[in-house]
Each structure stands twice: as C-alpha cells, then as structure tokens.
Coordinates of C-alpha atoms and ligand atoms in Angstrom, one line a residue:
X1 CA 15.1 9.8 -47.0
X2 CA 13.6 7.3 -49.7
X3 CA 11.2 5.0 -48.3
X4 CA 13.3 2.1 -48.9
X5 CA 16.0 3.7 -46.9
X6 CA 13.3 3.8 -43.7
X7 CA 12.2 0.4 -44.8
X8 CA 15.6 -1.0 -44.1
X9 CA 16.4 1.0 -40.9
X10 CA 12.8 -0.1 -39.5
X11 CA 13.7 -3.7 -40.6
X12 CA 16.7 -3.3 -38.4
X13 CA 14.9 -1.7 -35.9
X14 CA 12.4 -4.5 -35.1
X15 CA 15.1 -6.9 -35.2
X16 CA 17.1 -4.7 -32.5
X17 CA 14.1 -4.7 -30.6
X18 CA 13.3 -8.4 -31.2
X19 CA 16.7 -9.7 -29.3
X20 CA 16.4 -7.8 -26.9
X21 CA 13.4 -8.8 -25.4
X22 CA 14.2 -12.5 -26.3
X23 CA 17.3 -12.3 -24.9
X24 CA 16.3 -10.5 -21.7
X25 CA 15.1 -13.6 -19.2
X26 CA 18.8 -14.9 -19.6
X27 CA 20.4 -11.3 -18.5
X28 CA 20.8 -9.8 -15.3
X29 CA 17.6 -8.1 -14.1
X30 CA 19.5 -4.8 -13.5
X31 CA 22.9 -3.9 -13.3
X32 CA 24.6 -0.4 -12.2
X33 CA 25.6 1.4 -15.3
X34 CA 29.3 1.6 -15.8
X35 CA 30.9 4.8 -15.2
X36 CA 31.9 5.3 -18.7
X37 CA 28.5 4.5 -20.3
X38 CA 26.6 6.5 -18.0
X39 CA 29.4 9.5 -18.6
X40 CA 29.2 8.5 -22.4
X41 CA 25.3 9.4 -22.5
X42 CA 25.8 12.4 -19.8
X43 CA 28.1 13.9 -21.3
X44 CA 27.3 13.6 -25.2
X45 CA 27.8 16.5 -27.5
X46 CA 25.4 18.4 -29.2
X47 CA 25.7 16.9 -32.7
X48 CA 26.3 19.7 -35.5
X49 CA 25.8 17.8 -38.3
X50 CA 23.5 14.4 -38.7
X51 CA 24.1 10.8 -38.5
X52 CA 22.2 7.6 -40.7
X53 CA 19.9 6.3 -39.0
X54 CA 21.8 3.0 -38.8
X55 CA 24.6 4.5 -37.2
X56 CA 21.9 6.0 -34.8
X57 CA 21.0 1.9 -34.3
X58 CA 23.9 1.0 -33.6
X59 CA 24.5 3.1 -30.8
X60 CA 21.0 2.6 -29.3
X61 CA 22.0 -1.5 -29.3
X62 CA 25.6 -0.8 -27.8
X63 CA 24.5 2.3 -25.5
X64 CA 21.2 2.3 -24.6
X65 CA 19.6 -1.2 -24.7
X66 CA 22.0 -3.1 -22.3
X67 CA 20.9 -1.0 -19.8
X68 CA 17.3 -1.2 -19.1
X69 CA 15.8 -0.3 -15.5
X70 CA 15.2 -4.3 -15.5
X71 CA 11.1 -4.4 -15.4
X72 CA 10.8 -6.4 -18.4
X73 CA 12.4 -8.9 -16.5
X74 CA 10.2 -11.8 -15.5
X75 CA 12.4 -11.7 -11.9
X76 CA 11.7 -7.8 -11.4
X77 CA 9.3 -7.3 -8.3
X78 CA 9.8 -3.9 -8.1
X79 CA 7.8 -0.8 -7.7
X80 CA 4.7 -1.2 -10.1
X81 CA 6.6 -1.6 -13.7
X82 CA 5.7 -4.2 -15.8
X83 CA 6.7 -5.2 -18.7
X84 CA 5.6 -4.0 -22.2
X85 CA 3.0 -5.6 -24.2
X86 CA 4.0 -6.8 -27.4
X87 CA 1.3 -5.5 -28.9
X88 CA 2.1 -2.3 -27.5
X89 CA 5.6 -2.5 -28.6
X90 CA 4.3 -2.2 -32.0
X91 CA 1.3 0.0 -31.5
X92 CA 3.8 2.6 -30.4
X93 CA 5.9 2.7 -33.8
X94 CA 2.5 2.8 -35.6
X95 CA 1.1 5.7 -33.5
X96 CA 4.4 8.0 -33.5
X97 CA 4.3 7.5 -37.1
X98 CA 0.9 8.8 -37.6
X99 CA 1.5 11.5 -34.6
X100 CA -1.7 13.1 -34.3
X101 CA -2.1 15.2 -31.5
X102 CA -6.1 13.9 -29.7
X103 CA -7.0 16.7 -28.6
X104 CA -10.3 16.5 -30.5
X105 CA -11.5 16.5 -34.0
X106 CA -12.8 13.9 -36.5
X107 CA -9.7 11.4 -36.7
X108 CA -9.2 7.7 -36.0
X109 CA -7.1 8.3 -32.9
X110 CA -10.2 10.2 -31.1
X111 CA -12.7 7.9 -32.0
X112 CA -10.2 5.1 -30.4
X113 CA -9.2 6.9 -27.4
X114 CA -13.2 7.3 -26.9
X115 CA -13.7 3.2 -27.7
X116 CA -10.6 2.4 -25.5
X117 CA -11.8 4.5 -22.3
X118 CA -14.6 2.6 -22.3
X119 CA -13.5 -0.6 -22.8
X120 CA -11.1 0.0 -19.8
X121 CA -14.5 1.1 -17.9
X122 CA -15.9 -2.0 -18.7
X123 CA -12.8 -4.0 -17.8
X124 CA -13.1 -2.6 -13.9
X125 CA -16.3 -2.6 -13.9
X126 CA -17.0 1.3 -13.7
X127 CA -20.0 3.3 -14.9
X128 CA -19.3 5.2 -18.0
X129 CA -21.6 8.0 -19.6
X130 CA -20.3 9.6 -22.6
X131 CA -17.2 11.4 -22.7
X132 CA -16.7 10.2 -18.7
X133 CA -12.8 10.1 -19.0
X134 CA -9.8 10.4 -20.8
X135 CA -6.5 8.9 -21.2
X136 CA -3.7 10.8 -19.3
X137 CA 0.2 10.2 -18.7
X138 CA -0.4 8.2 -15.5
X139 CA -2.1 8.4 -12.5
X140 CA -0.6 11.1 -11.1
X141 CA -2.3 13.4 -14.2
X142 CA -5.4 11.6 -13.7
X143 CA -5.3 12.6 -9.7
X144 CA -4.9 15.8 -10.8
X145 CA -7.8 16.0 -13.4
X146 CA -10.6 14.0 -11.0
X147 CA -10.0 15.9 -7.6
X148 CA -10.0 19.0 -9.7
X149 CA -13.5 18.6 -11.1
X150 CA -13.7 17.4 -6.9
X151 CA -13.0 20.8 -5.9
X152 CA -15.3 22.7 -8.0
X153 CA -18.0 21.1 -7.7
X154 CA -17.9 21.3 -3.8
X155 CA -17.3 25.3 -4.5
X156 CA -19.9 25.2 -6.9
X157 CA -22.2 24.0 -4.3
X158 CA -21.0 26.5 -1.6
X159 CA -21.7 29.0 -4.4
X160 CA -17.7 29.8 -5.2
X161 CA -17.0 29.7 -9.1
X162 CA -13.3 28.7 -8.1
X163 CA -12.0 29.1 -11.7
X164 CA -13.2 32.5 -11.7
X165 CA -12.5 33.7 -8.3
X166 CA -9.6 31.5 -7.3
X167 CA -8.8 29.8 -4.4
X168 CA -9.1 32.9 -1.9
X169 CA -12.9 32.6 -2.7
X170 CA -12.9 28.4 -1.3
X171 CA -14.7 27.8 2.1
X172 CA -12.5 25.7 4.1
X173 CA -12.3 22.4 2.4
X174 CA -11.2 18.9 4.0
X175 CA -10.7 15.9 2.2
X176 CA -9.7 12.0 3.4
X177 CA -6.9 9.7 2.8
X178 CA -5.1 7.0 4.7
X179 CA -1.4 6.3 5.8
X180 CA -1.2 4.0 3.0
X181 CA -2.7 6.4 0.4
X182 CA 0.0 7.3 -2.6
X183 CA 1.6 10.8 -2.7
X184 CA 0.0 11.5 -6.1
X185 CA -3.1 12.6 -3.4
X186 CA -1.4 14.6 -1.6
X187 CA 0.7 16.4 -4.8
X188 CA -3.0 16.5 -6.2
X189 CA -4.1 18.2 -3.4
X190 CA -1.0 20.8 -3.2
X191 CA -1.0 21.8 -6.7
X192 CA -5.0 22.3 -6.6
X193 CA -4.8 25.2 -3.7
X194 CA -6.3 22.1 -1.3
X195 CA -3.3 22.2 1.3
X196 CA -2.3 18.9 2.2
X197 CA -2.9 19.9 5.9
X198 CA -6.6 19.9 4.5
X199 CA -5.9 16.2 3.9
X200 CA -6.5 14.4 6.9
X201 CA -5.1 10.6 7.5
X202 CA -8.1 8.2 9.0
X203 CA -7.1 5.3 10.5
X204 CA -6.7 2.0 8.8
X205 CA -7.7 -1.8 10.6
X206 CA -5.2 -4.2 10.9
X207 CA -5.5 -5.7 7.0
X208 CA -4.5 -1.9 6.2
X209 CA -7.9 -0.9 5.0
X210 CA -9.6 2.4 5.9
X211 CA -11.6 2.1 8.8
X212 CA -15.3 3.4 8.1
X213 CA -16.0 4.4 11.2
X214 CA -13.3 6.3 11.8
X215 CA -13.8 8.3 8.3
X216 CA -16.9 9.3 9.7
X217 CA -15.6 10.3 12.9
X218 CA -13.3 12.4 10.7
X219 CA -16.0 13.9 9.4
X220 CA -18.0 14.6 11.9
X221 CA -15.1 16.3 13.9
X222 CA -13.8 18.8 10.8
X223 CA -18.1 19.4 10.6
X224 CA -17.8 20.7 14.5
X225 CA -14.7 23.0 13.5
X226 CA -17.0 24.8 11.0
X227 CA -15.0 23.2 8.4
X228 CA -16.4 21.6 5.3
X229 CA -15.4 18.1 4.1
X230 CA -15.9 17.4 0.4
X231 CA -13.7 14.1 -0.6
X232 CA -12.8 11.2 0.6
X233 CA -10.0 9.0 -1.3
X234 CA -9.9 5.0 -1.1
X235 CA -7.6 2.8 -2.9
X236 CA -8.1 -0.3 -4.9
X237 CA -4.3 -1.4 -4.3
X238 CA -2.4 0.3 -2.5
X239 CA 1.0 0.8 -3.2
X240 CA 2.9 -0.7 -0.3
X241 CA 0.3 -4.1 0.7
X242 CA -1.9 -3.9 -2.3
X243 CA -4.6 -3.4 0.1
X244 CA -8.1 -2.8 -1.2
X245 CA -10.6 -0.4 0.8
X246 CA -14.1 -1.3 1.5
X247 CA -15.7 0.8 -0.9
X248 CA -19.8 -0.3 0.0
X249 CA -19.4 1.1 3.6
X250 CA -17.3 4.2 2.3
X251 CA -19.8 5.0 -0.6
X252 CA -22.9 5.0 1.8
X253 CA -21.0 7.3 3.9
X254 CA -19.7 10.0 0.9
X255 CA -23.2 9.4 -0.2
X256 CA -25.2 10.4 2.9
X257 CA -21.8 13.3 3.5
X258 CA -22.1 14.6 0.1
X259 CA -18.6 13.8 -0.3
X260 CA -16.6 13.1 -3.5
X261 CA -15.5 9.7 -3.7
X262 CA -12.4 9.2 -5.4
X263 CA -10.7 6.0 -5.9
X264 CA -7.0 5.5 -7.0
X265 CA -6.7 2.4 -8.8
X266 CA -3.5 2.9 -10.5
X267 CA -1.8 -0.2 -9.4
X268 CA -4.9 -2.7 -8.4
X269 CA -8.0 -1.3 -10.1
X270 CA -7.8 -4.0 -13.0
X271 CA -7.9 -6.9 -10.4
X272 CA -11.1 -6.6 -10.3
X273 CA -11.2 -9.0 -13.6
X274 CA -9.5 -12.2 -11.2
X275 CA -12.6 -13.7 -10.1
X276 CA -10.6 -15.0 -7.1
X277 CA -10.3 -11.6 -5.7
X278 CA -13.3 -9.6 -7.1
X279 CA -15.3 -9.5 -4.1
X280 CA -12.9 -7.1 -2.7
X281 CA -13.8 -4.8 -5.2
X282 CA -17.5 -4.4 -4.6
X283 CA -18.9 -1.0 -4.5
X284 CA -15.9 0.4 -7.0
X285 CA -18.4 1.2 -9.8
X286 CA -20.6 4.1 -6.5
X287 CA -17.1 6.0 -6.7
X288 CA -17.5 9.9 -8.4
X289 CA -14.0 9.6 -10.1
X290 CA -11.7 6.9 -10.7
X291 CA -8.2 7.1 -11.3
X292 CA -6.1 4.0 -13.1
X293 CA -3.0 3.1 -15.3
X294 CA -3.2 1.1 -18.1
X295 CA 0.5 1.4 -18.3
X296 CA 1.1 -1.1 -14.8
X297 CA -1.2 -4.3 -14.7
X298 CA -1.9 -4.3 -18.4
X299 CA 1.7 -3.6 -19.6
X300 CA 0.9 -1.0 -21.9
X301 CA 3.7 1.0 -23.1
X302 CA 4.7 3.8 -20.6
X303 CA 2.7 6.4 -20.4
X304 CA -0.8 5.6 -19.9
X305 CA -3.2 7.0 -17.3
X306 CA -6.9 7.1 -17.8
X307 CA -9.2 9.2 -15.6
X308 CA -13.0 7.7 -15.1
X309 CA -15.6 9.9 -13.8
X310 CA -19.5 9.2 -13.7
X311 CA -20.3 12.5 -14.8
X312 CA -19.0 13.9 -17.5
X313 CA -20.3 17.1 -17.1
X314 CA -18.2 17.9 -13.9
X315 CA -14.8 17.7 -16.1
X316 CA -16.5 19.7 -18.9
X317 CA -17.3 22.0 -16.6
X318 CA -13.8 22.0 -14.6
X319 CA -11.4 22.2 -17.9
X320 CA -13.1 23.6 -20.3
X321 CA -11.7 26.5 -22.5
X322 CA -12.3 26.9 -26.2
X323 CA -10.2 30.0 -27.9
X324 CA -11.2 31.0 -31.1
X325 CA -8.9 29.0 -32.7
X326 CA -9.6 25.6 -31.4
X327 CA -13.2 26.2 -32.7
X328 CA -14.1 22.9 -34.9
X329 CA -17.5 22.1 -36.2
X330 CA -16.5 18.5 -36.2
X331 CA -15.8 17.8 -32.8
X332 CA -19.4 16.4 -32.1
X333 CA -21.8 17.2 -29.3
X334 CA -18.8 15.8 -26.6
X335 CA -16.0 18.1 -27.9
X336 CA -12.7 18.0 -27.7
X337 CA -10.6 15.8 -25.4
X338 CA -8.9 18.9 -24.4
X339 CA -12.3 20.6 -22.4
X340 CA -11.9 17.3 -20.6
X341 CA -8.3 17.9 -19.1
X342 CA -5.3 19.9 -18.7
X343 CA -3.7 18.9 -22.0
X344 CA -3.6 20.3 -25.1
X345 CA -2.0 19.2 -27.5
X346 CA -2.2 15.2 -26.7
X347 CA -0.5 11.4 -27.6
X348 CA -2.2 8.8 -29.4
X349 CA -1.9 6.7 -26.5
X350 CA -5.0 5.0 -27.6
X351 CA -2.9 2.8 -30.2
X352 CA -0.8 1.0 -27.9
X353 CA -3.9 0.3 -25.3
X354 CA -6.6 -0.3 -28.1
X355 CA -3.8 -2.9 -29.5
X356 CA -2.9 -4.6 -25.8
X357 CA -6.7 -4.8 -24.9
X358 CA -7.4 -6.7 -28.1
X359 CA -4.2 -8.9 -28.0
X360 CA -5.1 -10.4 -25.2
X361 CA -8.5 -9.9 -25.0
X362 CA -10.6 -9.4 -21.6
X363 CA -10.2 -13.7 -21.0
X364 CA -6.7 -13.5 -21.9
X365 CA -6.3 -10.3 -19.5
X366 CA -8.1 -12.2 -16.9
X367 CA -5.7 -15.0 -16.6
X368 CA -2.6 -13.0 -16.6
X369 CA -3.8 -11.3 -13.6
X370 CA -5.0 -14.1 -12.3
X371 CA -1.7 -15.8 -12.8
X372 CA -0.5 -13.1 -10.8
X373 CA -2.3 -12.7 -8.0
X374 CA -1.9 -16.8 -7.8
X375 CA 2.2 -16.5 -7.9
X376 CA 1.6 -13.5 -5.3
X377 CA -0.8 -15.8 -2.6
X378 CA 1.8 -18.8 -3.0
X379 CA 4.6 -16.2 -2.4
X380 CA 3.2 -15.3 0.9
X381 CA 2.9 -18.5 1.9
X382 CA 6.6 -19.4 0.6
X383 CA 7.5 -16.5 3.2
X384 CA 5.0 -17.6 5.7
X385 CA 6.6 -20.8 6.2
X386 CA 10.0 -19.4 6.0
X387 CA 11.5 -19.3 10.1
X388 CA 14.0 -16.6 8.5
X389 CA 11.1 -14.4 6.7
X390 CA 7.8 -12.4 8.4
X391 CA 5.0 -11.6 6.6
X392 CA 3.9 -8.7 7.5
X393 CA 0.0 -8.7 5.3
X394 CA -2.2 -10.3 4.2
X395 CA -1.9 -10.5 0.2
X396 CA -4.9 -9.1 -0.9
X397 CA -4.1 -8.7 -4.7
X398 CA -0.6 -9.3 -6.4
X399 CA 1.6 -7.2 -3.9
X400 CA 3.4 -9.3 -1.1
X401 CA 4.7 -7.3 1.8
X402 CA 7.4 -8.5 4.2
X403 CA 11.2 -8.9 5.8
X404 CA 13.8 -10.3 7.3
X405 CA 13.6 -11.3 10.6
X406 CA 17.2 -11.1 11.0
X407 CA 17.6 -13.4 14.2
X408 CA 19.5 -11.3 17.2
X409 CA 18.6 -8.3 15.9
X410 CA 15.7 -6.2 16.8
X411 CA 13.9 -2.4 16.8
X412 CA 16.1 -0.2 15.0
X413 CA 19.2 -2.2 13.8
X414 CA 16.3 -4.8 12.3
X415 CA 15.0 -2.1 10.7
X416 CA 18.5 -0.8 9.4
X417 CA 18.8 -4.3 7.9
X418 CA 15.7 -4.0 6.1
X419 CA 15.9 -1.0 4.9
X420 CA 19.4 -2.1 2.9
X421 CA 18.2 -5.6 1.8
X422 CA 16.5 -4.3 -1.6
X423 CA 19.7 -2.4 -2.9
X424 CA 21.9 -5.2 -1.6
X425 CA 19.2 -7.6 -3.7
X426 CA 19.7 -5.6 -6.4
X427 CA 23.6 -5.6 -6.8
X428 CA 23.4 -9.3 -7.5
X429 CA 21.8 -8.7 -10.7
X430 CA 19.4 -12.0 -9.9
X431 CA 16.1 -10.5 -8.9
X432 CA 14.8 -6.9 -8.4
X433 CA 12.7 -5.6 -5.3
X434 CA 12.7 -2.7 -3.6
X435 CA 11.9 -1.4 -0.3
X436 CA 9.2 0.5 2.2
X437 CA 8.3 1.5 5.1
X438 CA 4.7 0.3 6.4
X439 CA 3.7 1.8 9.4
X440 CA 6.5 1.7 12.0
X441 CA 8.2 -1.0 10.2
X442 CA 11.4 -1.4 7.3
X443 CA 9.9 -3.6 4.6
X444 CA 10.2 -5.6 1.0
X445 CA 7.5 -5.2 -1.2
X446 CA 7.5 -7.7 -4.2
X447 CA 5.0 -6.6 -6.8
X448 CA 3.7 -9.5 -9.0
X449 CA 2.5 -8.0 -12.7
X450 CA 4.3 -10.2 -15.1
X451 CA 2.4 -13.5 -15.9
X452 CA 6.2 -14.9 -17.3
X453 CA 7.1 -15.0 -13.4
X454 CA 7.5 -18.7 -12.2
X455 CA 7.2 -20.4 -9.0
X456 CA 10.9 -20.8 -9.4
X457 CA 11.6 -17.5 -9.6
X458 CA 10.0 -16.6 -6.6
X459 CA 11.9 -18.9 -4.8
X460 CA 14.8 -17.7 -6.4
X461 CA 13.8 -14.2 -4.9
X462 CA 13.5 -15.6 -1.4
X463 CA 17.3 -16.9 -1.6
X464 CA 18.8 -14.1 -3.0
X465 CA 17.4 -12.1 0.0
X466 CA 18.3 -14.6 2.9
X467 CA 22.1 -14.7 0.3
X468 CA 21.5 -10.3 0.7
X469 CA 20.9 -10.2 4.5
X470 CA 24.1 -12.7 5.2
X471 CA 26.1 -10.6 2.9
X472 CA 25.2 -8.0 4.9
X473 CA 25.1 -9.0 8.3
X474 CA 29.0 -10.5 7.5
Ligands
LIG1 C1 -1.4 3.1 -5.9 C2 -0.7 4.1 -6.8 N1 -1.3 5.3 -7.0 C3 -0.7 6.2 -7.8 C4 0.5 6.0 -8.5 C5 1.0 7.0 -9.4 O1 0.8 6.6 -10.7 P1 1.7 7.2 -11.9 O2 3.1 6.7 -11.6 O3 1.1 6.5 -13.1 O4 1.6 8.6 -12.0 C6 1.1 4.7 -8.3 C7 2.4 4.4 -9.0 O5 3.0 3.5 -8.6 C8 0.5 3.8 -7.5 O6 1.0 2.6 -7.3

C-alpha cells in the first residue's frame, strides 16, 4: 500500500465517520437489526483472498454503521453509555496508528498515560502519589486491580504472603457492600478467592445510601464470629439511583477498623466537578483505592477504566513480576505500567483521554456535567408532577429512577408492566431507556450523560413511555 492509497481510504474514512455522527440526532435511537443483516455479519465467510480497503468502507457504511447500539444518540438514557468525544474519535485513529503496547518503557504513550492519570485524579478530587494508578479497560478491571492490592495487604498484615501461599493460607476475610452496589464487586470478589458470601450487604437509608451505623454493626458482628473484616466498598453513583454514599462517616469508620476503603466511581465519580452537587462527594479523596471510567461521564472512546490508589506501593507490591526479559533500564524509578496491573501487553488509551480532557478542558467538562445533572433534576420534577409517573428517588447526580403507576393495577401485574416498558420504549425507535429493579420494585432508570440532550427530549421520553404503557396495557 502506497501512502497515497491510505491517504485516500483515510480521507474517506473521516468522511464515513463524519455523516454519521451528523446524521445521527435525525435517526432512530435504536432499531432491531434485520434478520438478514444480522445473518449477513453472523454468518460471513472467512475471506481467502483480500479486499481494498474501499471496498472494506463500503461495507462498514452499508453493514455496520446503520446499526449502532443508539448511545450516541442525544435521546439514549440507557445503561451508562455515552456518546464519543470527538476528540476521542480522532485520538483513537492516531493511537492505533502508532500502536505501542504501555506496558512501560521510555515512549510518549507512557509518559501520557502517567500525565492523564493524574489529571483524572485531579479532576475528582483524589490524592495521587506517583505511579498511584493506571488506566484499565473499565471498571470492572479496575475492581479487580484495587481489591486485589485490598486483599494482600490485609494478608500481609495477618502475616499471609497470599501470592506465595495462595488463598488456602487467608484468615477469614469479610468485606462490605450495599444492595445497590454493582456486580463488578461481587465478580471482583469471586475471581480474587474472596467468596461473595464473604461480601456482606449493609443496609441502605431511605435516599439509598449506606447506612453508617449499620456498617459498623456489620463489623462488629463478623468481629464476634472470629472473622476478620478488611474492606468496605461505597459508591459515588450508583448504578440504578445514582446514589452517592457518605464517604466522611464511612472513612472514620474504615479508618478506626483498619479497613480498606474502596470506592466505585465508574458512573458518578466525575460529578464531583458540578459544583451543584459536590458536597455529596466530600470525604472521596480518605478512600484507599478508587475505581472510575473515563469511558461513561467523559465520553471517551470505549474502553477506558482508570484505577486510583493512595499508595502506590500496595499495587507494586500486589502485581508485580519482572522476567528477565521485561528487564529495561529505562523504565525509571516507577517501572513499568505492567508491575502495576494484570496487563501486559497494554492500549494507548491515554490518546483518546489526554485528547477529550484537553478538548474540553476541566471548565468545559464542568458544564457538560453540570448540564446534565440540570436536565436530570428537571426530569424528576417533569415525573414528579406527572399523575401517571412515580418517582421513586431522589436524583442525586444525573440518574433519574422511576415508573409507571399504571392506574388499576398493583403488586405484581404493576411490576409486570414495568418491567416490559423499556423494551416496549425501545421498539419505537424514539428514545432509549432501560430497566431495573430497585429494591422490591420494577423500574426505569434514565441515565443523563450527553450534554446534546434537551428539555424537549426528555419530555419526549416521558410520552413515549405513557404511548409504551397504553400500547401495552391495550
Ligand atoms: C456504578 C458502576 N460500577 C461499575 C460498572 C462497571 O464498569 P465497566 O462496565 O466499565 O466495567 C458500572 C457500569 O455501568 C457502573 O455503572
């Protein structure tokens, strides 16, 4: 391939890529594949021989792009997907082109991923000593990585070298979530030898916020069973209310415990930058680890995890392992990336965040979460007033949690209703929410990320579910 031939096929490319994002607010938010384009890419051959790259264009524009999951979409309130930075968008070109793998070494993607980790630190407000993190495929990786340095350093303390001696060698270990708490915890906790029975659920109040008190009740009750508890794990957002835990009141307590605080910030970590909501956030920066995705409130590019920890010596000390031919005399006093973590050979995610970061920059960051937290408080109070609608939290950051009250219906055939509304939402192609359940209880959950959303279009996304419910109830 000459470089003029690439030159043309990328000109083509960023024009491909171009329309469809401008085009996208006009289309359908999601639509079912049809059979024969979902059995088209199923079913394709292996090819034996090569095709131009143009060719190869082509059918990415008549295959591939008219069928996006829909979370570019400034009407998408699913999940936590957001859409894609533009400056990300192109980072992610310029970083497969120079593919370096940051494991370690004296290259420009190192030194980034180093700058960018910190900056993202700085952004939530988190302490961060040198080499205190790394950039990981999400937060599920990044789970992994902090209640792994977690573990060892409570069997450190009890005198168990873990990586040595295994897991047979642990003393019984208990750690803390919530109800509301993601499953990346409790995989976390699995994979690591923890048990999830060794994850005990403490009671949340009624804004769906761990409950201090009853954490140390917890405690004190797996103390009396001769057991010994080592973590606790608050959210900044969770995943079904956005709620926010009271970290001041749940540091003091890991702190005076000797627990491992570790806090999942995945979705609502980086609200911490809306001054209108900050105050929920206080105590973040007394957590031991934190875990966080670039990749949901700050619309980098899928995939993008980052791990925080305040010392950097516990994930030295939990991953590291240098064979004789990873030895490099340039990797500086911090080493590789790769003593840090479970990866070896690793992405230059640090393009596409370094690029979205300094796009926007932290003011410009600032106002498009603080756009959405806005559109998510005058959501809640669009269902509030709604006869038809329940809300069923308070919106603490940019998630808005409720349902249909479906008049003349009530326990389980309301909560049959409910529990179909998002897929029935999503067949009319309009808007895009999914589903939960929160406590007892069949719910929507609309997600706010995308600072394109408008006032209309929440509106819009209360009609098409009151349209949904009839549909459904007819
Ligand atoms: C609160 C929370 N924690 C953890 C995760 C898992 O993160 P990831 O999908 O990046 O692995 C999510 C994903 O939605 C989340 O919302």
């Amino acid at each position: 391939m000459t470089a003029e031939d690439f030159r043309t096929s990328a000109h083509a490319a960023a024009d491909l890529v171009t329309d469809y994002l401008a085009e996208l607010p006009a289309r359908p938010v999601w639509q079912p594949m049809d059979e024969a384009a979902r059995t088209a890419l199923l079913d394709g051959p292996l090819p034996a021989e090569g095709r131009p790259l143009d060719d190869l264009l082509a059918a990415i524009g008549r295959d591939v792009l008219p069928y996006p999951m829909g979370n570019g979409h400034p009407r998408f309130f699913g999940w936590v997907n957001s859409a894609p930075a533009p400056a990300g968008v192109l980072a992610t070109l310029v970083a497969s082109a120079m593919n370096p793998s940051s494991a370690g070494g004296d290259h420009a993607d190192v030194h980034l991923e180093r700058a960018v980790v910190r900056w993202i630190a700085e952004l939530v407000g988190f302490p961060h000593p040198a080499g205190g993190g790394l950039l990981t495929s999400g937060t599920s990786m990044a789970t992994i990585v902090c209640l792994a340095a977690a573990r060892d350093r409570a069997a450190r303390r009890a005198g168990v070298d873990v990586r040595a001696d295994g897991l047979a060698a642990l003393p019984p270990l208990v750690g803390y979530v919530t109800g509301e708490t993601h499953s990346c915890v409790r995989k976390a906790a699995e994979l690591l030898g923890l048990g999830s029975r060794h994850l005990r659920t403490v009671a949340t109040g009624p804004d769906g916020r761990l409950d201090p008190d009853e954490l140390r009740a917890a405690i004190e009750r797996d103390r009396a069973a001769g057991l010994l508890p080592f973590l606790a794990v608050a959210s900044a957002g969770t995943v079904g209310t956005g709620a926010v835990d009271p970290f001041e009141p749940i540091a003091d307590l890991c702190a005076e415990q000797g627990l491992w605080l570790h806090v999942d910030g995945a979705y609502g970590a980086f609200g911490r930058l809306d001054p209108a909501i900050a105050h929920r956030y206080a105590g973040l920066e007394r957590a031991d680890s934190l875990a966080l995705d670039p990749h949901k409130w700050l619309g980098v590019p899928v995939d993008c995890g980052c791990a925080l920890v305040r010392d950097a010596g516990e994930l030295r000390a939990t991953f590291s392992l240098v064979p004789s031919y990873l030895r490099d005399e340039t990797a500086g006093s911090l080493g590789w990336f790769s003593e840090y973590g479970t990866e070896q050979t690793r992405p230059f995610r640090a393009l596409k965040v370094w690029a979205t970061i300094a796009h926007r920059g932290r003011d410009g960051l600032r106002q498009d979460i603080a756009r959405c937290t806005a559109l998510a408080r005058k959501l809640g109070e669009l269902v509030a007033s709604d006869e038809e609608l329940e809300l069923l939290a308070e919106v603490q950051t940019s998630i808005v949690a409720f349902r249909h009250r479906a008049p003349g219906l009530d326990g389980p055939a309301l909560d049959a209703l409910n529990r179909e509304l998002p897929a029935a939402v999503q067949r009319r192609g309009r808007v895009f929410v999914t589903g939960a359940r929160l406590g007892e209880r069949e719910m929507l959950r609309a997600c706010l990320l995308n600072a394109a959303t408008t006032e209309d279009d929440l509106r819009l996304l209360l009609a098409e579910v009151k349209a949904a419910a009839r549909e459904l109830r007819s």
